[in-house]
Coordinates of C-alpha atoms and ligand atoms in Angstrom, one line a residue:
M1 CA -4.4 33.4 14.7
P2 CA -5.9 30.9 12.2
F3 CA -8.4 28.5 13.7
L4 CA -7.0 25.4 11.8
S5 CA -3.6 24.1 12.8
T6 CA -0.7 25.1 10.6
T7 CA 0.4 21.4 10.4
L8 CA -2.8 20.7 8.5
S9 CA -1.9 23.2 5.8
R10 CA 1.1 21.1 4.9
V11 CA -0.9 18.0 4.0
K12 CA -3.4 17.3 1.2
P13 CA -6.4 14.9 1.3
S14 CA -5.8 11.4 -0.2
P15 CA -6.0 11.7 -4.0
T16 CA -7.0 8.1 -4.3
I17 CA -9.9 8.5 -2.0
A18 CA -10.8 11.8 -3.8
M19 CA -10.8 10.0 -7.2
T20 CA -12.9 7.1 -6.0
A21 CA -15.4 9.6 -4.4
K22 CA -15.6 11.5 -7.7
A23 CA -16.3 8.4 -9.6
A24 CA -19.0 7.4 -7.1
E25 CA -20.6 10.8 -7.4
L26 CA -20.7 10.6 -11.2
K27 CA -22.2 7.1 -11.0
A28 CA -24.8 8.3 -8.5
A29 CA -25.7 11.0 -11.1
G30 CA -26.4 8.3 -13.6
R31 CA -23.1 8.1 -15.5
D32 CA -21.8 4.7 -16.5
V33 CA -18.4 5.2 -14.9
I34 CA -16.0 2.2 -14.4
G35 CA -13.9 2.7 -11.4
L36 CA -10.3 1.5 -11.5
S37 CA -9.1 3.7 -8.7
A38 CA -10.0 1.8 -5.5
G39 CA -7.3 0.1 -3.5
E40 CA -9.3 -2.9 -2.3
P41 CA -10.2 -6.4 -3.5
D42 CA -13.6 -6.8 -5.1
F43 CA -14.4 -10.1 -3.4
D44 CA -16.0 -10.7 -0.1
T45 CA -14.4 -11.4 3.2
P46 CA -14.1 -15.3 3.5
Q47 CA -16.9 -16.9 5.4
N48 CA -14.8 -18.5 8.2
I49 CA -13.6 -14.9 9.1
K50 CA -17.2 -13.5 9.1
D51 CA -18.3 -16.5 11.2
A52 CA -15.6 -15.7 13.8
A53 CA -16.8 -12.2 14.0
V54 CA -20.4 -13.3 14.5
A55 CA -19.3 -15.8 17.2
A56 CA -17.3 -13.0 18.9
I57 CA -20.5 -10.9 19.1
A58 CA -22.6 -13.8 20.3
A59 CA -20.0 -14.5 23.0
G60 CA -20.1 -10.9 24.2
K61 CA -16.6 -10.0 23.1
T62 CA -17.8 -6.5 22.5
K63 CA -16.0 -4.5 25.1
Y64 CA -12.8 -2.5 25.2
T65 CA -9.6 -4.4 24.9
A66 CA -6.0 -3.5 25.6
P67 CA -5.3 -0.4 23.5
D68 CA -3.0 -2.2 21.1
G69 CA -4.7 -5.5 20.8
I70 CA -5.9 -8.7 22.4
P71 CA -3.3 -11.3 23.5
E72 CA -4.9 -13.9 21.2
L73 CA -4.3 -11.7 18.1
K74 CA -0.8 -10.8 19.1
K75 CA -0.1 -14.5 19.5
A76 CA -1.5 -15.2 16.0
I77 CA 0.6 -12.4 14.6
C78 CA 3.8 -13.8 16.2
A79 CA 2.9 -17.2 14.7
K80 CA 2.3 -15.7 11.3
M81 CA 5.6 -13.8 11.4
S82 CA 7.4 -17.0 12.3
R83 CA 5.6 -19.2 9.7
D84 CA 5.7 -16.8 6.8
N85 CA 8.7 -14.6 7.4
G86 CA 11.0 -16.6 9.6
L87 CA 11.0 -13.8 12.2
D88 CA 10.7 -14.4 15.9
Y89 CA 8.7 -11.9 17.9
T90 CA 7.1 -11.9 21.3
P91 CA 3.6 -10.4 22.0
A92 CA 5.3 -7.4 23.6
Q93 CA 6.8 -6.6 20.2
I94 CA 3.4 -6.4 18.5
S95 CA 1.1 -3.5 18.0
V96 CA -2.4 -3.9 16.5
G97 CA -4.0 -0.8 15.1
T98 CA -7.1 0.4 13.2
G99 CA -5.8 -0.6 9.8
G100 CA -2.2 -0.7 8.5
K101 CA -2.6 3.0 8.2
Q102 CA -2.8 3.7 11.9
T103 CA 0.2 1.5 12.8
L104 CA 2.4 3.3 10.3
Y105 CA 1.1 6.7 11.5
N106 CA 1.7 5.8 15.1
A107 CA 5.2 4.8 14.4
L108 CA 6.0 8.1 12.7
M109 CA 4.2 10.1 15.4
A110 CA 6.2 8.2 18.0
T111 CA 9.6 8.9 16.5
L112 CA 9.8 12.0 14.3
N113 CA 11.2 15.3 15.5
D114 CA 11.6 18.5 13.5
G115 CA 14.3 18.1 10.9
D116 CA 14.0 14.3 10.8
E117 CA 14.0 13.0 7.3
V118 CA 12.2 9.9 6.0
I119 CA 13.3 8.4 2.7
I120 CA 10.4 7.3 0.6
P121 CA 11.0 5.6 -2.8
A122 CA 8.7 7.1 -5.5
P123 CA 6.3 6.2 -6.8
Y124 CA 4.9 5.7 -3.3
W125 CA 1.7 5.0 -1.5
V126 CA 0.0 8.4 -1.3
S127 CA -0.2 8.5 2.5
Y128 CA 3.5 8.1 3.3
P129 CA 4.7 11.7 2.7
D130 CA 1.6 13.3 4.2
M131 CA 1.8 11.1 7.3
V132 CA 5.5 12.2 7.7
L133 CA 4.5 15.8 7.4
L134 CA 1.7 15.4 9.9
A135 CA 4.2 13.9 12.3
G136 CA 6.5 16.9 11.9
G137 CA 9.2 15.2 9.7
T138 CA 10.5 15.8 6.2
P139 CA 9.7 13.4 3.5
V140 CA 12.5 12.8 1.0
A141 CA 11.2 11.2 -2.1
V142 CA 13.7 9.3 -4.3
E143 CA 12.4 8.5 -7.8
A144 CA 12.8 4.9 -9.0
T145 CA 12.8 4.6 -12.7
L146 CA 10.5 2.7 -15.1
E147 CA 13.7 1.2 -16.6
N148 CA 14.5 -0.4 -13.2
N149 CA 10.8 -1.5 -12.9
F150 CA 10.2 1.2 -10.3
K151 CA 12.6 -0.2 -7.8
L152 CA 15.1 1.8 -5.9
T153 CA 18.8 1.0 -6.5
A154 CA 21.4 0.7 -3.7
D155 CA 23.2 3.8 -5.1
Q156 CA 20.1 5.8 -5.0
L157 CA 19.5 4.8 -1.4
E158 CA 23.1 5.5 -0.4
A159 CA 22.9 9.0 -2.0
A160 CA 19.7 9.9 -0.2
I161 CA 20.9 9.1 3.3
T162 CA 22.0 12.1 5.4
P163 CA 22.8 12.4 9.1
N164 CA 19.2 13.5 9.5
T165 CA 17.7 10.4 8.0
K166 CA 15.5 8.6 10.6
W167 CA 13.5 6.1 8.5
F168 CA 13.6 4.4 5.2
I169 CA 10.1 3.3 4.1
F170 CA 10.1 0.1 2.1
N171 CA 7.0 -1.3 0.4
S172 CA 7.1 -4.5 -1.7
P173 CA 5.0 -5.5 -3.5
S174 CA 4.3 -1.8 -4.0
N175 CA 1.2 0.4 -4.2
P176 CA 1.0 1.9 -6.8
T177 CA 3.3 -0.1 -9.1
G178 CA 2.9 -3.7 -7.9
A179 CA 6.8 -3.9 -8.1
G180 CA 8.2 -6.6 -5.8
Y181 CA 11.9 -6.7 -4.8
S182 CA 13.7 -10.0 -5.2
R183 CA 16.0 -11.2 -2.4
A184 CA 19.0 -10.0 -4.3
E185 CA 17.5 -6.5 -4.9
L186 CA 16.5 -6.2 -1.3
K187 CA 19.9 -7.4 0.0
A188 CA 21.5 -4.7 -2.0
L189 CA 19.4 -2.1 -0.1
T190 CA 19.9 -3.8 3.3
D191 CA 23.7 -3.8 2.7
V192 CA 23.5 0.0 2.3
L193 CA 21.5 0.3 5.5
L194 CA 24.1 -1.7 7.4
R195 CA 26.6 1.1 6.8
H196 CA 24.2 3.6 8.3
P197 CA 23.3 2.5 11.8
H198 CA 21.2 5.6 12.6
V199 CA 18.6 4.7 9.8
W200 CA 15.6 2.7 10.8
V201 CA 13.5 0.6 8.4
M202 CA 9.8 0.7 8.1
S203 CA 8.7 -2.2 5.9
D204 CA 5.2 -2.0 4.7
D205 CA 4.4 -5.6 3.8
M206 CA 0.7 -5.1 3.2
Y207 CA 0.7 -6.9 -0.2
E208 CA 2.8 -9.8 1.0
H209 CA 0.4 -12.5 -0.1
L210 CA -0.5 -11.0 -3.4
A211 CA 2.6 -12.2 -5.4
Y212 CA 2.6 -13.8 -8.8
D213 CA 4.6 -15.8 -11.3
G214 CA 6.5 -17.5 -8.5
F215 CA 7.7 -14.2 -7.0
E216 CA 9.1 -14.9 -3.5
F217 CA 8.1 -12.3 -1.0
C218 CA 10.8 -11.2 1.4
T219 CA 11.1 -8.5 4.1
P220 CA 14.2 -6.6 5.3
A221 CA 14.5 -8.1 8.8
Q222 CA 14.4 -11.5 7.3
I223 CA 17.0 -10.8 4.6
E224 CA 19.3 -9.0 7.0
P225 CA 18.9 -10.2 10.6
A226 CA 21.4 -7.4 11.7
L227 CA 18.6 -4.9 10.9
Y228 CA 16.1 -6.7 13.2
E229 CA 16.7 -4.2 16.1
R230 CA 15.9 -1.2 13.9
T231 CA 13.2 -2.5 11.7
L232 CA 9.4 -2.1 12.1
T233 CA 7.7 -4.8 10.0
C234 CA 4.2 -3.6 9.2
N235 CA 1.4 -5.7 7.8
G236 CA -2.4 -6.1 8.0
V237 CA -5.4 -8.2 7.0
S238 CA -7.0 -5.6 4.7
K239 CA -5.8 -6.7 1.2
A240 CA -5.1 -10.5 1.3
Y241 CA -8.2 -11.3 3.3
A242 CA -10.5 -8.7 1.7
M243 CA -11.0 -7.1 5.1
T244 CA -10.5 -3.4 4.2
G245 CA -13.6 -2.3 6.1
W246 CA -12.7 -4.3 9.3
R247 CA -9.7 -2.0 10.0
I248 CA -7.0 -4.2 11.4
G249 CA -3.3 -3.7 10.8
Y250 CA -0.3 -4.6 12.8
A251 CA 3.4 -3.9 13.3
A252 CA 6.3 -5.9 14.9
G253 CA 9.4 -4.3 16.2
P254 CA 11.6 -3.4 19.2
V255 CA 9.7 -3.3 22.5
E256 CA 10.4 0.4 23.2
L257 CA 9.0 1.5 19.9
I258 CA 6.0 -0.7 20.3
A259 CA 5.4 0.8 23.8
A260 CA 5.6 4.3 22.4
M261 CA 3.1 3.5 19.7
R262 CA 0.8 2.0 22.4
K263 CA 1.0 5.3 24.3
I264 CA -0.2 7.2 21.3
Q265 CA -3.0 4.8 20.6
S266 CA -4.1 4.8 24.2
Q267 CA -4.6 8.5 24.1
S268 CA -6.2 8.7 20.6
T269 CA -8.3 5.9 19.3
S270 CA -7.8 3.2 22.0
N271 CA -8.2 -0.4 20.8
P272 CA -9.1 -1.3 17.3
C273 CA -12.6 -2.8 16.9
T274 CA -12.8 -5.8 19.3
I275 CA -15.0 -7.8 16.9
S276 CA -12.6 -7.2 14.0
Q277 CA -9.7 -8.3 16.2
W278 CA -11.4 -11.7 16.7
A279 CA -12.0 -11.9 13.0
A280 CA -8.3 -11.2 12.3
V281 CA -7.3 -14.0 14.7
E282 CA -9.3 -16.4 12.4
A283 CA -7.8 -14.7 9.3
L284 CA -4.3 -15.5 10.5
N285 CA -4.9 -18.8 12.2
G286 CA -7.5 -20.2 9.9
T287 CA -7.3 -21.7 6.4
Q288 CA -5.2 -19.8 3.9
E289 CA -6.7 -21.9 1.0
F290 CA -8.5 -19.1 -0.7
L291 CA -5.2 -17.1 -1.3
T292 CA -4.2 -19.4 -4.2
P293 CA -7.4 -19.1 -6.3
N294 CA -7.6 -15.4 -5.5
N295 CA -4.1 -14.9 -6.8
E296 CA -4.9 -16.9 -9.9
M297 CA -7.8 -14.6 -10.6
F298 CA -5.6 -11.5 -10.0
V299 CA -2.9 -12.8 -12.4
R300 CA -5.5 -13.3 -15.1
R301 CA -6.8 -9.8 -14.6
R302 CA -3.3 -8.3 -14.5
D303 CA -2.4 -10.0 -17.8
L304 CA -5.7 -8.9 -19.4
V305 CA -5.0 -5.3 -18.5
I306 CA -1.4 -5.4 -19.5
K307 CA -2.2 -7.0 -22.9
M308 CA -4.9 -4.4 -23.7
L309 CA -3.1 -1.4 -22.5
S310 CA 0.2 -2.5 -24.2
E311 CA -1.7 -2.3 -27.6
I312 CA -1.9 1.5 -27.1
D313 CA 0.6 3.6 -29.0
G314 CA 2.4 5.9 -26.6
M315 CA 1.8 3.8 -23.5
T316 CA 4.4 1.6 -21.8
V317 CA 3.1 -1.0 -19.4
P318 CA 5.6 -2.9 -17.1
T319 CA 4.6 -6.3 -15.7
P320 CA 4.5 -6.1 -11.9
E321 CA 5.3 -9.0 -9.5
G322 CA 2.4 -8.4 -7.1
A323 CA -0.4 -6.4 -5.5
F324 CA -3.4 -5.5 -7.8
Y325 CA -2.1 -2.5 -9.6
V326 CA -0.3 -1.6 -12.9
Y327 CA 1.4 1.7 -13.4
P328 CA 1.6 2.5 -17.2
S329 CA 3.7 5.4 -18.5
I330 CA 1.9 7.8 -20.8
A331 CA 5.1 9.6 -21.8
G332 CA 4.2 9.0 -25.5
L333 CA 0.8 10.7 -25.1
I334 CA 1.9 13.9 -23.4
G335 CA 1.2 17.0 -25.6
K336 CA -1.7 15.4 -27.5
T337 CA -5.3 16.8 -27.5
T338 CA -8.7 15.0 -26.9
P339 CA -11.5 15.5 -29.4
K340 CA -13.1 17.9 -26.9
G341 CA -10.0 20.0 -27.0
T342 CA -8.4 19.0 -23.7
V343 CA -4.6 19.2 -23.9
I344 CA -3.0 16.2 -22.2
D345 CA -0.1 18.1 -20.7
T346 CA 0.2 16.1 -17.5
D347 CA -0.9 12.8 -16.1
E348 CA -3.5 14.6 -14.0
A349 CA -5.0 16.1 -17.2
F350 CA -5.0 12.6 -18.7
A351 CA -6.9 11.1 -15.8
T352 CA -9.4 13.9 -15.6
A353 CA -10.1 13.8 -19.3
L354 CA -10.4 10.0 -19.2
L355 CA -13.0 10.3 -16.5
D356 CA -14.9 13.2 -18.1
E357 CA -14.7 12.0 -21.7
A358 CA -14.5 8.2 -21.4
D359 CA -16.1 7.4 -18.1
V360 CA -13.1 5.5 -16.6
A361 CA -11.7 6.5 -13.2
V362 CA -7.9 5.9 -12.7
V363 CA -5.5 7.8 -10.4
F364 CA -2.9 10.1 -11.9
G365 CA 0.8 9.4 -11.3
A366 CA 1.7 12.8 -9.8
A367 CA -0.3 11.7 -6.7
F368 CA 2.2 8.9 -6.2
G369 CA 5.3 11.0 -6.9
L370 CA 6.2 9.8 -10.4
S371 CA 4.9 11.1 -13.7
P372 CA 3.7 10.8 -16.4
N373 CA 1.9 7.7 -15.4
F374 CA -1.4 6.5 -14.0
R375 CA -2.4 3.7 -11.7
V376 CA -5.0 1.1 -12.6
S377 CA -6.4 -1.1 -9.9
Y378 CA -7.4 -4.4 -11.5
A379 CA -9.3 -5.6 -8.4
T380 CA -12.6 -5.6 -10.4
S381 CA -14.4 -8.1 -12.7
D382 CA -13.0 -9.3 -16.0
E383 CA -16.0 -7.8 -17.8
A384 CA -15.5 -4.3 -16.2
L385 CA -11.7 -4.5 -16.9
T386 CA -12.3 -5.4 -20.5
E387 CA -14.8 -2.6 -21.0
A388 CA -12.6 -0.1 -19.2
C389 CA -9.5 -1.0 -21.2
T390 CA -11.6 -0.8 -24.4
R391 CA -12.6 2.7 -23.4
I392 CA -9.0 3.7 -22.6
Q393 CA -7.9 2.3 -26.0
R394 CA -10.6 4.3 -27.8
F395 CA -9.8 7.4 -25.8
C396 CA -6.1 7.2 -26.6
A397 CA -6.8 6.4 -30.3
E398 CA -8.8 9.6 -30.6
L399 CA -6.0 11.8 -29.2
A400 CA -4.4 13.9 -31.8
Ligands
LIG1 C1 0.9 0.2 0.7 C2 -0.2 0.3 1.7 N1 0.1 0.3 3.0 C3 -0.9 0.4 3.9 C4 -2.2 0.5 3.5 C5 -3.3 0.7 4.6 O1 -4.1 -0.3 4.7 P1 -5.3 -0.3 5.7 O2 -6.5 -0.3 4.9 O3 -5.2 -1.6 6.5 O4 -5.2 0.9 6.6 C6 -2.5 0.5 2.1 C7 -3.9 0.7 1.7 O5 -4.2 1.1 0.6 C8 -1.5 0.4 1.2 O6 -1.7 0.4 -0.1

């Protein structure tokens, strides 16, 4: 009998966290590595949010709370859903967890049985397939193409649905591509889902507020109200409010599902950090003014990266609608060799050689289920981005 569970052998550690850790290790050893692999904004949590946390501590709000969140935060989430998404929820339909990650995980744990399939458009956020595997389900990745700007088509979704499909995971704007679905593109998908009443929708709206060039964010339950009863709308404060370390995410959906998620949380982690919950109340209820200048900064950085990487022969760089990632294709570089003799036969080889030979950390496309690509996170300073892209240009120019 092995000591470790057999379920564990089915999953791999997060490759994005591994890449970021490797870059940090090299930096600590004195190498001048530029990290473009982290999935978090580089700016600080806004002061009003920090102040709310300090005030919560001062007021003694430091004890256990209800396992899935304080009423004040659930109320703030309901107000946010109504304000931003035109969706009406009651506090009993809200679950607050330790980051968006936990709420997604709880929902899968609460619903998946052996043989249940979960459709995941690729490229996907690295954790979806492994979470599905941990919960005992079967991930079904469906590859979106670069030609369609990494968005799944209605025909692809239709073809992937089987009698065993339990969930369709939808993520827009997306990690790792930044691709955002327009209303018409999303409507085409929700029309398919209407024909398959056994399929539930898990919408991961984590990058909702990071949308550019006038892109209008939309979410499935809003686009197709008939799906409201089988949609879990997931979101969190991590990205828009630069609160990745505070660990607050949330989900809104049918009461029965929310109650099942609460049961899991009550027997695992209990409530998310009480102080962070009070900070999240301020994030959602307080000023949203900083979102606009932050987005202007992100657009500038996105355009800088796209311009510099587009100059590279053999690289194709689509322009994404949101998030803080670009996902260039390196199809034109596959088969080439670095001056040190490394053959770039995969995107993993590309990312490894880029780190070893040019001191730039990115994440290879295979980790996200679509190759040959790599993900650049542009949530870092203009100076660092310019230097990193210059290094990538030089590295690619030297390939033969
Ligand atoms: C698409 C997506 N969903 C969810 C999460 C999880 O966010 P959190 O840090 O709140 O757990 C991330 C974080 O990288 C993400 O990119």
